[in-house]
GROMACS .gro file of N, CA and C in nm:
model
  540
    1UNK      N    1   3.992  -5.967  -2.387
    1UNK     CA    2   4.020  -5.884  -2.268
    1UNK      C    3   3.909  -5.768  -2.258
    2UNK      N    4   3.888  -5.703  -2.391
    2UNK     CA    5   3.782  -5.603  -2.375
    2UNK      C    6   3.649  -5.652  -2.338
    3UNK      N    7   3.621  -5.754  -2.380
    3UNK     CA    8   3.493  -5.826  -2.348
    3UNK      C    9   3.483  -5.845  -2.193
    4UNK      N   10   3.578  -5.891  -2.127
    4UNK     CA   11   3.590  -5.916  -1.984
    4UNK      C   12   3.564  -5.778  -1.911
    5UNK      N   13   3.640  -5.680  -1.949
    5UNK     CA   14   3.628  -5.554  -1.884
    5UNK      C   15   3.491  -5.488  -1.913
    6UNK      N   16   3.431  -5.497  -2.029
    6UNK     CA   17   3.305  -5.456  -2.049
    6UNK      C   18   3.194  -5.521  -1.967
    7UNK      N   19   3.210  -5.657  -1.965
    7UNK     CA   20   3.118  -5.745  -1.870
    7UNK      C   21   3.137  -5.705  -1.715
    8UNK      N   22   3.245  -5.678  -1.681
    8UNK     CA   23   3.263  -5.638  -1.531
    8UNK      C   24   3.196  -5.506  -1.518
    9UNK      N   25   3.212  -5.406  -1.617
    9UNK     CA   26   3.156  -5.275  -1.587
    9UNK      C   27   2.998  -5.283  -1.590
   10UNK      N   28   2.944  -5.369  -1.675
   10UNK     CA   29   2.797  -5.381  -1.681
   10UNK      C   30   2.744  -5.436  -1.551
   11UNK      N   31   2.828  -5.546  -1.501
   11UNK     CA   32   2.775  -5.604  -1.373
   11UNK      C   33   2.787  -5.502  -1.252
   12UNK      N   34   2.894  -5.420  -1.248
   12UNK     CA   35   2.901  -5.323  -1.152
   12UNK      C   36   2.789  -5.224  -1.160
   13UNK      N   37   2.756  -5.167  -1.272
   13UNK     CA   38   2.652  -5.070  -1.299
   13UNK      C   39   2.530  -5.136  -1.267
   14UNK      N   40   2.487  -5.251  -1.314
   14UNK     CA   41   2.368  -5.321  -1.284
   14UNK      C   42   2.348  -5.332  -1.132
   15UNK      N   43   2.466  -5.386  -1.072
   15UNK     CA   44   2.445  -5.406  -0.922
   15UNK      C   45   2.418  -5.276  -0.851
   16UNK      N   46   2.488  -5.169  -0.889
   16UNK     CA   47   2.463  -5.038  -0.827
   16UNK      C   48   2.319  -4.994  -0.850
   17UNK      N   49   2.264  -5.006  -0.979
   17UNK     CA   50   2.132  -4.957  -0.987
   17UNK      C   51   2.023  -5.038  -0.908
   18UNK      N   52   2.042  -5.166  -0.913
   18UNK     CA   53   1.947  -5.256  -0.831
   18UNK      C   54   1.954  -5.222  -0.674
   19UNK      N   55   2.083  -5.198  -0.627
   19UNK     CA   56   2.100  -5.161  -0.489
   19UNK      C   57   2.035  -5.043  -0.466
   20UNK      N   58   2.054  -4.937  -0.531
   20UNK     CA   59   2.000  -4.807  -0.527
   20UNK      C   60   1.844  -4.816  -0.531
   21UNK      N   61   1.788  -4.892  -0.613
   21UNK     CA   62   1.639  -4.900  -0.626
   21UNK      C   63   1.598  -4.969  -0.496
   22UNK      N   64   1.657  -5.065  -0.442
   22UNK     CA   65   1.624  -5.136  -0.303
   22UNK      C   66   1.621  -5.024  -0.192
   23UNK      N   67   1.720  -4.945  -0.199
   23UNK     CA   68   1.735  -4.850  -0.091
   23UNK      C   69   1.616  -4.743  -0.106
   24UNK      N   70   1.592  -4.697  -0.230
   24UNK     CA   71   1.476  -4.603  -0.243
   24UNK      C   72   1.352  -4.655  -0.213
   25UNK      N   73   1.322  -4.784  -0.255
   25UNK     CA   74   1.207  -4.858  -0.220
   25UNK      C   75   1.179  -4.874  -0.072
   26UNK      N   76   1.288  -4.925  -0.004
   26UNK     CA   77   1.284  -4.938   0.149
   26UNK      C   78   1.261  -4.793   0.209
   27UNK      N   79   1.325  -4.689   0.168
   27UNK     CA   80   1.294  -4.556   0.232
   27UNK      C   81   1.144  -4.514   0.209
   28UNK      N   82   1.086  -4.544   0.089
   28UNK     CA   83   0.954  -4.495   0.060
   28UNK      C   84   0.859  -4.576   0.157
   29UNK      N   85   0.872  -4.695   0.152
   29UNK     CA   86   0.778  -4.786   0.234
   29UNK      C   87   0.800  -4.798   0.381
   30UNK      N   88   0.915  -4.751   0.424
   30UNK     CA   89   0.947  -4.753   0.581
   30UNK      C   90   0.886  -4.632   0.636
   31UNK      N   91   0.850  -4.527   0.554
   31UNK     CA   92   0.788  -4.404   0.602
   31UNK      C   93   0.663  -4.435   0.669
   32UNK      N   94   0.632  -4.373   0.794
   32UNK     CA   95   0.510  -4.403   0.859
   32UNK      C   96   0.411  -4.299   0.796
   33UNK      N   97   0.298  -4.344   0.784
   33UNK     CA   98   0.189  -4.252   0.730
   33UNK      C   99   0.065  -4.247   0.830
   34UNK      N  100  -0.013  -4.144   0.816
   34UNK     CA  101  -0.143  -4.145   0.900
   34UNK      C  102  -0.242  -4.072   0.823
   35UNK      N  103  -0.365  -4.101   0.850
   35UNK     CA  104  -0.478  -4.025   0.816
   35UNK      C  105  -0.551  -3.975   0.952
   36UNK      N  106  -0.586  -3.848   0.953
   36UNK     CA  107  -0.642  -3.786   1.071
   36UNK      C  108  -0.776  -3.720   1.046
   37UNK      N  109  -0.847  -3.697   1.154
   37UNK     CA  110  -0.976  -3.625   1.154
   37UNK      C  111  -0.954  -3.529   1.270
   38UNK      N  112  -0.991  -3.400   1.237
   38UNK     CA  113  -0.981  -3.293   1.346
   38UNK      C  114  -1.106  -3.247   1.361
   39UNK      N  115  -1.144  -3.205   1.487
   39UNK     CA  116  -1.271  -3.130   1.515
   39UNK      C  117  -1.235  -3.001   1.607
   40UNK      N  118  -1.303  -2.896   1.577
   40UNK     CA  119  -1.300  -2.773   1.647
   40UNK      C  120  -1.442  -2.740   1.686
   41UNK      N  121  -1.528  -2.800   1.784
   41UNK     CA  122  -1.649  -2.743   1.817
   41UNK      C  123  -1.637  -2.618   1.885
   42UNK      N  124  -1.728  -2.520   1.854
   42UNK     CA  125  -1.729  -2.389   1.937
   42UNK      C  126  -1.862  -2.319   1.914
   43UNK      N  127  -1.880  -2.218   1.984
   43UNK     CA  128  -1.989  -2.130   1.965
   43UNK      C  129  -1.953  -1.996   1.905
   44UNK      N  130  -2.041  -1.961   1.820
   44UNK     CA  131  -2.011  -1.827   1.755
   44UNK      C  132  -2.061  -1.710   1.854
   45UNK      N  133  -2.049  -1.586   1.799
   45UNK     CA  134  -2.091  -1.480   1.892
   45UNK      C  135  -2.231  -1.481   1.931
   46UNK      N  136  -2.320  -1.538   1.841
   46UNK     CA  137  -2.460  -1.544   1.851
   46UNK      C  138  -2.496  -1.670   1.912
   47UNK      N  139  -2.413  -1.745   1.982
   47UNK     CA  140  -2.447  -1.871   2.056
   47UNK      C  141  -2.484  -1.986   1.966
   48UNK      N  142  -2.445  -1.977   1.835
   48UNK     CA  143  -2.484  -2.092   1.745
   48UNK      C  144  -2.364  -2.185   1.736
   49UNK      N  145  -2.398  -2.315   1.740
   49UNK     CA  146  -2.297  -2.416   1.733
   49UNK      C  147  -2.248  -2.424   1.593
   50UNK      N  148  -2.119  -2.434   1.584
   50UNK     CA  149  -2.039  -2.449   1.461
   50UNK      C  150  -1.941  -2.563   1.473
   51UNK      N  151  -1.926  -2.650   1.391
   51UNK     CA  152  -1.827  -2.747   1.401
   51UNK      C  153  -1.730  -2.752   1.280
   52UNK      N  154  -1.608  -2.736   1.308
   52UNK     CA  155  -1.502  -2.729   1.194
   52UNK      C  156  -1.451  -2.870   1.187
   53UNK      N  157  -1.459  -2.939   1.067
   53UNK     CA  158  -1.402  -3.072   1.052
   53UNK      C  159  -1.292  -3.056   0.952
   54UNK      N  160  -1.181  -3.128   0.981
   54UNK     CA  161  -1.072  -3.129   0.892
   54UNK      C  162  -1.026  -3.281   0.867
   55UNK      N  163  -0.999  -3.306   0.744
   55UNK     CA  164  -0.942  -3.443   0.703
   55UNK      C  165  -0.792  -3.411   0.657
   56UNK      N  166  -0.712  -3.506   0.710
   56UNK     CA  167  -0.573  -3.480   0.673
   56UNK      C  168  -0.499  -3.611   0.645
   57UNK      N  169  -0.389  -3.592   0.562
   57UNK     CA  170  -0.300  -3.709   0.543
   57UNK      C  171  -0.153  -3.666   0.562
   58UNK      N  172  -0.080  -3.752   0.631
   58UNK     CA  173   0.059  -3.720   0.664
   58UNK      C  174   0.151  -3.831   0.632
   59UNK      N  175   0.281  -3.799   0.594
   59UNK     CA  176   0.377  -3.896   0.563
   59UNK      C  177   0.494  -3.854   0.637
   60UNK      N  178   0.587  -3.945   0.681
   60UNK     CA  179   0.701  -3.907   0.756
   60UNK      C  180   0.806  -3.871   0.656
   61UNK      N  181   0.838  -3.743   0.638
   61UNK     CA  182   0.942  -3.704   0.547
   61UNK      C  183   1.074  -3.717   0.595
   62UNK      N  184   1.099  -3.698   0.724
   62UNK     CA  185   1.219  -3.728   0.799
   62UNK      C  186   1.194  -3.768   0.940
   63UNK      N  187   1.279  -3.820   1.018
   63UNK     CA  188   1.249  -3.872   1.141
   63UNK      C  189   1.180  -3.772   1.218
   64UNK      N  190   1.062  -3.807   1.271
   64UNK     CA  191   0.981  -3.735   1.353
   64UNK      C  192   0.924  -3.599   1.291
   65UNK      N  193   0.934  -3.589   1.155
   65UNK     CA  194   0.874  -3.479   1.093
   65UNK      C  195   0.784  -3.529   0.982
   66UNK      N  196   0.648  -3.487   0.997
   66UNK     CA  197   0.550  -3.533   0.908
   66UNK      C  198   0.505  -3.413   0.817
   67UNK      N  199   0.461  -3.443   0.696
   67UNK     CA  200   0.410  -3.333   0.603
   67UNK      C  201   0.302  -3.392   0.537
   68UNK      N  202   0.194  -3.312   0.498
   68UNK     CA  203   0.080  -3.352   0.417
   68UNK      C  204  -0.025  -3.250   0.385
   69UNK      N  205  -0.111  -3.282   0.309
   69UNK     CA  206  -0.221  -3.194   0.281
   69UNK      C  207  -0.341  -3.205   0.373
   70UNK      N  208  -0.417  -3.110   0.393
   70UNK     CA  209  -0.535  -3.101   0.482
   70UNK      C  210  -0.654  -3.021   0.398
   71UNK      N  211  -0.767  -3.070   0.432
   71UNK     CA  212  -0.895  -3.010   0.379
   71UNK      C  213  -0.983  -2.992   0.503
   72UNK      N  214  -1.042  -2.865   0.506
   72UNK     CA  215  -1.144  -2.846   0.617
   72UNK      C  216  -1.251  -2.760   0.575
   73UNK      N  217  -1.352  -2.753   0.656
   73UNK     CA  218  -1.463  -2.671   0.624
   73UNK      C  219  -1.573  -2.659   0.741
   74UNK      N  220  -1.660  -2.570   0.731
   74UNK     CA  221  -1.760  -2.554   0.831
   74UNK      C  222  -1.889  -2.484   0.779
   75UNK      N  223  -1.993  -2.494   0.832
   75UNK     CA  224  -2.118  -2.436   0.805
   75UNK      C  225  -2.191  -2.398   0.940
   76UNK      N  226  -2.244  -2.275   0.947
   76UNK     CA  227  -2.319  -2.234   1.064
   76UNK      C  228  -2.438  -2.158   1.018
   77UNK      N  229  -2.542  -2.168   1.110
   77UNK     CA  230  -2.656  -2.075   1.095
   77UNK      C  231  -2.702  -2.050   1.243
   78UNK      N  232  -2.720  -1.919   1.266
   78UNK     CA  233  -2.756  -1.888   1.399
   78UNK      C  234  -2.906  -1.846   1.415
   79UNK      N  235  -2.951  -1.812   1.537
   79UNK     CA  236  -3.085  -1.784   1.559
   79UNK      C  237  -3.141  -1.663   1.481
   80UNK      N  238  -3.047  -1.583   1.439
   80UNK     CA  239  -3.091  -1.458   1.374
   80UNK      C  240  -3.088  -1.469   1.224
   81UNK      N  241  -3.073  -1.583   1.173
   81UNK     CA  242  -3.065  -1.608   1.027
   81UNK      C  243  -2.926  -1.583   0.961
   82UNK      N  244  -2.824  -1.539   1.036
   82UNK     CA  245  -2.685  -1.530   0.977
   82UNK      C  246  -2.640  -1.667   0.944
   83UNK      N  247  -2.581  -1.673   0.824
   83UNK     CA  248  -2.519  -1.802   0.779
   83UNK      C  249  -2.376  -1.785   0.740
   84UNK      N  250  -2.295  -1.888   0.730
   84UNK     CA  251  -2.158  -1.870   0.683
   84UNK      C  252  -2.108  -2.026   0.657
   85UNK      N  253  -2.021  -2.022   0.563
   85UNK     CA  254  -1.948  -2.145   0.521
   85UNK      C  255  -1.825  -2.112   0.479
   86UNK      N  256  -1.725  -2.201   0.492
   86UNK     CA  257  -1.586  -2.190   0.455
   86UNK      C  258  -1.528  -2.324   0.425
   87UNK      N  259  -1.455  -2.319   0.326
   87UNK     CA  260  -1.372  -2.445   0.274
   87UNK      C  261  -1.222  -2.395   0.277
   88UNK      N  262  -1.134  -2.479   0.336
   88UNK     CA  263  -0.993  -2.439   0.338
   88UNK      C  264  -0.924  -2.568   0.286
   89UNK      N  265  -0.813  -2.543   0.216
   89UNK     CA  266  -0.729  -2.656   0.160
   89UNK      C  267  -0.581  -2.606   0.167
   90UNK      N  268  -0.503  -2.684   0.231
   90UNK     CA  269  -0.364  -2.647   0.246
   90UNK      C  270  -0.267  -2.754   0.289
   91UNK      N  271  -0.151  -2.703   0.330
   91UNK     CA  272  -0.044  -2.802   0.365
   91UNK      C  273  -0.007  -2.771   0.517
   92UNK      N  274   0.058  -2.878   0.571
   92UNK     CA  275   0.101  -2.849   0.708
   92UNK      C  276   0.230  -2.942   0.733
   93UNK      N  277   0.302  -2.911   0.844
   93UNK     CA  278   0.417  -2.985   0.890
   93UNK      C  279   0.396  -3.016   1.042
   94UNK      N  280   0.425  -3.141   1.079
   94UNK     CA  281   0.404  -3.174   1.213
   94UNK      C  282   0.545  -3.226   1.275
   95UNK      N  283   0.590  -3.145   1.370
   95UNK     CA  284   0.724  -3.192   1.441
   95UNK      C  285   0.691  -3.251   1.572
   96UNK      N  286   0.751  -3.366   1.596
   96UNK     CA  287   0.723  -3.448   1.700
   96UNK      C  288   0.858  -3.454   1.798
   97UNK      N  289   0.850  -3.410   1.926
   97UNK     CA  290   0.952  -3.418   2.011
   97UNK      C  291   0.926  -3.514   2.122
   98UNK      N  292   1.035  -3.567   2.192
   98UNK     CA  293   1.027  -3.663   2.289
   98UNK      C  294   0.967  -3.786   2.236
   99UNK      N  295   1.018  -3.834   2.123
   99UNK     CA  296   0.944  -3.946   2.065
   99UNK      C  297   0.955  -4.072   2.139
  100UNK      N  298   1.049  -4.101   2.222
  100UNK     CA  299   1.046  -4.221   2.296
  100UNK      C  300   0.956  -4.235   2.425
  101UNK      N  301   0.894  -4.119   2.454
  101UNK     CA  302   0.797  -4.112   2.557
  101UNK      C  303   0.661  -4.153   2.510
  102UNK      N  304   0.577  -4.194   2.615
  102UNK     CA  305   0.431  -4.221   2.576
  102UNK      C  306   0.349  -4.109   2.531
  103UNK      N  307   0.376  -3.995   2.599
  103UNK     CA  308   0.313  -3.862   2.562
  103UNK      C  309   0.420  -3.782   2.503
  104UNK      N  310   0.392  -3.736   2.377
  104UNK     CA  311   0.486  -3.674   2.293
  104UNK      C  312   0.445  -3.515   2.275
  105UNK      N  313   0.556  -3.430   2.259
  105UNK     CA  314   0.515  -3.287   2.230
  105UNK      C  315   0.522  -3.262   2.086
  106UNK      N  316   0.415  -3.183   2.056
  106UNK     CA  317   0.399  -3.154   1.903
  106UNK      C  318   0.404  -3.003   1.882
  107UNK      N  319   0.454  -2.969   1.760
  107UNK     CA  320   0.470  -2.836   1.700
  107UNK      C  321   0.412  -2.847   1.559
  108UNK      N  322   0.313  -2.760   1.521
  108UNK     CA  323   0.255  -2.785   1.392
  108UNK      C  324   0.225  -2.651   1.315
  109UNK      N  325   0.302  -2.602   1.221
  109UNK     CA  326   0.269  -2.491   1.135
  109UNK      C  327   0.189  -2.535   1.010
  110UNK      N  328   0.114  -2.453   0.952
  110UNK     CA  329   0.040  -2.470   0.839
  110UNK      C  330   0.003  -2.360   0.764
  111UNK      N  331  -0.020  -2.368   0.637
  111UNK     CA  332  -0.067  -2.262   0.548
  111UNK      C  333  -0.202  -2.330   0.471
  112UNK      N  334  -0.287  -2.245   0.436
  112UNK     CA  335  -0.404  -2.291   0.363
  112UNK      C  336  -0.465  -2.171   0.283
  113UNK      N  337  -0.544  -2.212   0.193
  113UNK     CA  338  -0.622  -2.124   0.111
  113UNK      C  339  -0.763  -2.118   0.155
  114UNK      N  340  -0.822  -2.009   0.188
  114UNK     CA  341  -0.953  -2.013   0.250
  114UNK      C  342  -1.048  -1.955   0.138
  115UNK      N  343  -1.168  -2.014   0.126
  115UNK     CA  344  -1.270  -1.953   0.052
  115UNK      C  345  -1.394  -1.949   0.138
  116UNK      N  346  -1.468  -1.836   0.159
  116UNK     CA  347  -1.578  -1.831   0.249
  116UNK      C  348  -1.681  -1.740   0.195
  117UNK      N  349  -1.805  -1.783   0.232
  117UNK     CA  350  -1.929  -1.703   0.191
  117UNK      C  351  -2.005  -1.685   0.324
  118UNK      N  352  -2.053  -1.559   0.346
  118UNK     CA  353  -2.123  -1.530   0.472
  118UNK      C  354  -2.225  -1.434   0.449
  119UNK      N  355  -2.337  -1.442   0.526
  119UNK     CA  356  -2.463  -1.358   0.507
  119UNK      C  357  -2.474  -1.308   0.653
  120UNK      N  358  -2.432  -1.178   0.696
  120UNK     CA  359  -2.456  -1.129   0.823
  120UNK      C  360  -2.541  -1.005   0.811
  121UNK      N  361  -2.671  -1.023   0.852
  121UNK     CA  362  -2.782  -0.929   0.835
  121UNK      C  363  -2.749  -0.792   0.898
  122UNK      N  364  -2.682  -0.787   1.011
  122UNK     CA  365  -2.658  -0.657   1.072
  122UNK      C  366  -2.551  -0.569   1.011
  123UNK      N  367  -2.498  -0.626   0.912
  123UNK     CA  368  -2.388  -0.537   0.835
  123UNK      C  369  -2.460  -0.463   0.730
  124UNK      N  370  -2.410  -0.352   0.683
  124UNK     CA  371  -2.472  -0.277   0.577
  124UNK      C  372  -2.476  -0.344   0.441
  125UNK      N  373  -2.378  -0.428   0.409
  125UNK     CA  374  -2.377  -0.506   0.295
  125UNK      C  375  -2.362  -0.658   0.357
  126UNK      N  376  -2.480  -0.724   0.359
  126UNK     CA  377  -2.474  -0.846   0.440
  126UNK      C  378  -2.405  -0.968   0.363
  127UNK      N  379  -2.394  -0.958   0.218
  127UNK     CA  380  -2.338  -1.071   0.162
  127UNK      C  381  -2.182  -1.054   0.143
  128UNK      N  382  -2.110  -1.141   0.219
  128UNK     CA  383  -1.959  -1.129   0.223
  128UNK      C  384  -1.900  -1.250   0.158
  129UNK      N  385  -1.799  -1.233   0.087
  129UNK     CA  386  -1.728  -1.337   0.016
  129UNK      C  387  -1.573  -1.314   0.038
  130UNK      N  388  -1.513  -1.408   0.067
  130UNK     CA  389  -1.360  -1.384   0.081
  130UNK      C  390  -1.277  -1.498   0.033
  131UNK      N  391  -1.162  -1.466  -0.028
  131UNK     CA  392  -1.069  -1.565  -0.068
  131UNK      C  393  -0.931  -1.518  -0.029
  132UNK      N  394  -0.856  -1.595   0.050
  132UNK     CA  395  -0.728  -1.550   0.102
  132UNK      C  396  -0.630  -1.655   0.139
  133UNK      N  397  -0.513  -1.639   0.139
  133UNK     CA  398  -0.401  -1.717   0.184
  133UNK      C  399  -0.382  -1.703   0.330
  134UNK      N  400  -0.381  -1.798   0.421
  134UNK     CA  401  -0.377  -1.792   0.557
  134UNK      C  402  -0.278  -1.884   0.619
  135UNK      N  403  -0.249  -1.863   0.748
  135UNK     CA  404  -0.159  -1.965   0.804
  135UNK      C  405  -0.195  -1.977   0.952
  136UNK      N  406  -0.150  -2.078   1.013
  136UNK     CA  407  -0.172  -2.101   1.162
  136UNK      C  408  -0.063  -2.161   1.219
  137UNK      N  409  -0.067  -2.184   1.351
  137UNK     CA  410   0.031  -2.258   1.423
  137UNK      C  411  -0.028  -2.332   1.546
  138UNK      N  412   0.015  -2.453   1.574
  138UNK     CA  413  -0.029  -2.511   1.685
  138UNK      C  414   0.072  -2.585   1.766
  139UNK      N  415   0.041  -2.589   1.895
  139UNK     CA  416   0.136  -2.671   1.986
  139UNK      C  417   0.048  -2.754   2.081
  140UNK      N  418   0.103  -2.871   2.117
  140UNK     CA  419   0.036  -2.959   2.211
  140UNK      C  420   0.095  -3.090   2.240
  141UNK      N  421   0.026  -3.179   2.272
  141UNK     CA  422   0.078  -3.317   2.299
  141UNK      C  423  -0.007  -3.423   2.217
  142UNK      N  424   0.069  -3.535   2.199
  142UNK     CA  425   0.007  -3.642   2.130
  142UNK      C  426   0.017  -3.771   2.229
  143UNK      N  427  -0.092  -3.841   2.236
  143UNK     CA  428  -0.100  -3.954   2.336
  143UNK      C  429  -0.134  -4.066   2.248
  144UNK      N  430  -0.055  -4.172   2.260
  144UNK     CA  431  -0.076  -4.311   2.178
  144UNK      C  432  -0.188  -4.379   2.252
  145UNK      N  433  -0.288  -4.408   2.187
  145UNK     CA  434  -0.410  -4.475   2.242
  145UNK      C  435  -0.412  -4.630   2.221
  146UNK      N  436  -0.359  -4.680   2.111
  146UNK     CA  437  -0.355  -4.821   2.083
  146UNK      C  438  -0.234  -4.862   1.997
  147UNK      N  439  -0.137  -4.922   2.064
  147UNK     CA  440  -0.016  -4.974   1.997
  147UNK      C  441   0.042  -4.885   1.887
  148UNK      N  442   0.045  -4.769   1.910
  148UNK     CA  443   0.102  -4.667   1.813
  148UNK      C  444   0.028  -4.674   1.670
  149UNK      N  445  -0.093  -4.725   1.675
  149UNK     CA  446  -0.179  -4.734   1.549
  149UNK      C  447  -0.283  -4.619   1.558
  150UNK      N  448  -0.325  -4.580   1.680
  150UNK     CA  449  -0.416  -4.474   1.692
  150UNK      C  450  -0.364  -4.370   1.793
  151UNK      N  451  -0.366  -4.244   1.757
  151UNK     CA  452  -0.315  -4.147   1.857
  151UNK      C  453  -0.418  -4.030   1.856
  152UNK      N  454  -0.405  -3.953   1.964
  152UNK     CA  455  -0.494  -3.853   1.994
  152UNK      C  456  -0.405  -3.719   2.016
  153UNK      N  457  -0.423  -3.619   1.935
  153UNK     CA  458  -0.348  -3.494   1.954
  153UNK      C  459  -0.427  -3.389   2.020
  154UNK      N  460  -0.391  -3.334   2.135
  154UNK     CA  461  -0.463  -3.234   2.210
  154UNK      C  462  -0.379  -3.101   2.192
  155UNK      N  463  -0.424  -2.998   2.126
  155UNK     CA  464  -0.342  -2.890   2.091
  155UNK      C  465  -0.425  -2.759   2.107
  156UNK      N  466  -0.333  -2.654   2.106
  156UNK     CA  467  -0.393  -2.518   2.106
  156UNK      C  468  -0.347  -2.461   1.973
  157UNK      N  469  -0.443  -2.407   1.906
  157UNK     CA  470  -0.423  -2.357   1.779
  157UNK      C  471  -0.429  -2.200   1.773
  158UNK      N  472  -0.333  -2.143   1.705
  158UNK     CA  473  -0.330  -1.992   1.685
  158UNK      C  474  -0.341  -1.951   1.550
  159UNK      N  475  -0.435  -1.848   1.533
  159UNK     CA  476  -0.452  -1.790   1.392
  159UNK      C  477  -0.463  -1.639   1.400
  160UNK      N  478  -0.405  -1.566   1.317
  160UNK     CA  479  -0.413  -1.424   1.316
  160UNK      C  480  -0.539  -1.375   1.264
  161UNK      N  481  -0.623  -1.453   1.196
  161UNK     CA  482  -0.746  -1.416   1.123
  161UNK      C  483  -0.850  -1.375   1.217
  162UNK      N  484  -0.907  -1.256   1.177
  162UNK     CA  485  -1.010  -1.186   1.276
  162UNK      C  486  -1.150  -1.275   1.284
  163UNK      N  487  -1.185  -1.351   1.174
  163UNK     CA  488  -1.305  -1.429   1.182
  163UNK      C  489  -1.279  -1.566   1.228
  164UNK      N  490  -1.164  -1.593   1.281
  164UNK     CA  491  -1.128  -1.730   1.329
  164UNK      C  492  -1.189  -1.750   1.458
  165UNK      N  493  -1.295  -1.849   1.465
  165UNK     CA  494  -1.350  -1.888   1.587
  165UNK      C  495  -1.398  -1.776   1.678
  166UNK      N  496  -1.485  -1.689   1.632
  166UNK     CA  497  -1.552  -1.590   1.722
  166UNK      C  498  -1.452  -1.483   1.756
  167UNK      N  499  -1.358  -1.451   1.662
  167UNK     CA  500  -1.255  -1.357   1.689
  167UNK      C  501  -1.155  -1.387   1.802
  168UNK      N  502  -1.159  -1.514   1.831
  168UNK     CA  503  -1.052  -1.555   1.923
  168UNK      C  504  -0.921  -1.579   1.847
  169UNK      N  505  -0.811  -1.557   1.901
  169UNK     CA  506  -0.690  -1.596   1.840
  169UNK      C  507  -0.634  -1.740   1.868
  170UNK      N  508  -0.665  -1.786   1.981
  170UNK     CA  509  -0.615  -1.908   2.031
  170UNK      C  510  -0.736  -1.991   2.080
  171UNK      N  511  -0.742  -2.115   2.020
  171UNK     CA  512  -0.858  -2.210   2.062
  171UNK      C  513  -0.799  -2.346   2.080
  172UNK      N  514  -0.862  -2.429   2.161
  172UNK     CA  515  -0.838  -2.575   2.175
  172UNK      C  516  -0.880  -2.651   2.057
  173UNK      N  517  -0.804  -2.766   2.013
  173UNK     CA  518  -0.847  -2.837   1.907
  173UNK      C  519  -0.805  -2.991   1.942
  174UNK      N  520  -0.869  -3.089   1.887
  174UNK     CA  521  -0.821  -3.232   1.891
  174UNK      C  522  -0.832  -3.301   1.771
  175UNK      N  523  -0.734  -3.390   1.753
  175UNK     CA  524  -0.722  -3.469   1.633
  175UNK      C  525  -0.705  -3.615   1.677
  176UNK      N  526  -0.786  -3.699   1.592
  176UNK     CA  527  -0.773  -3.846   1.606
  176UNK      C  528  -0.692  -3.892   1.476
  177UNK      N  529  -0.580  -3.965   1.497
  177UNK     CA  530  -0.490  -4.012   1.382
  177UNK      C  531  -0.488  -4.158   1.387
  178UNK      N  532  -0.492  -4.217   1.260
  178UNK     CA  533  -0.489  -4.365   1.236
  178UNK      C  534  -0.366  -4.376   1.153
  179UNK      N  535  -0.256  -4.442   1.222
  179UNK     CA  536  -0.126  -4.461   1.162
  179UNK      C  537  -0.121  -4.593   1.093
  180UNK      N  538  -0.050  -4.602   0.973
  180UNK     CA  539  -0.037  -4.724   0.904
  180UNK      C  540   0.110  -4.737   0.844
   0.00000   0.00000   0.00000
């Protein structure tokens, strides 16, 4: 009798463990993922072209909520010889609304750590270096381009940083995402 009870308990525990593992595995691999490339072309105060490039990865943490890391950077040199470069690494969250529509509404907050070096010759001390924790917020739309495998995000980005894009607080941005 004891052997039968022990055998039944082992079967129940083994069955629960394997069922739980299948559920966890299904949840992990059902999550949608994407890799994205973001670009912010703009002109600095001195009319020099500067291109900010961002690489990002996202995974669906919950229905219509994506989270992930991002790395961005830029380099510029203007006609007067001023130069600057910046590297940012951070985390973001992407909230998608109206998911059943072809055009979706997006809201995206993010935090990042900035490291920048600048040489601005009309300042008294031309060599500037800064390291700081920063944040931003974006809102916009997402358009599916190809069978929900490729999407384009058209957004407006807000940052409180004074050196952000020619001292503007709000700038347009676009992101191309590849979903898998």
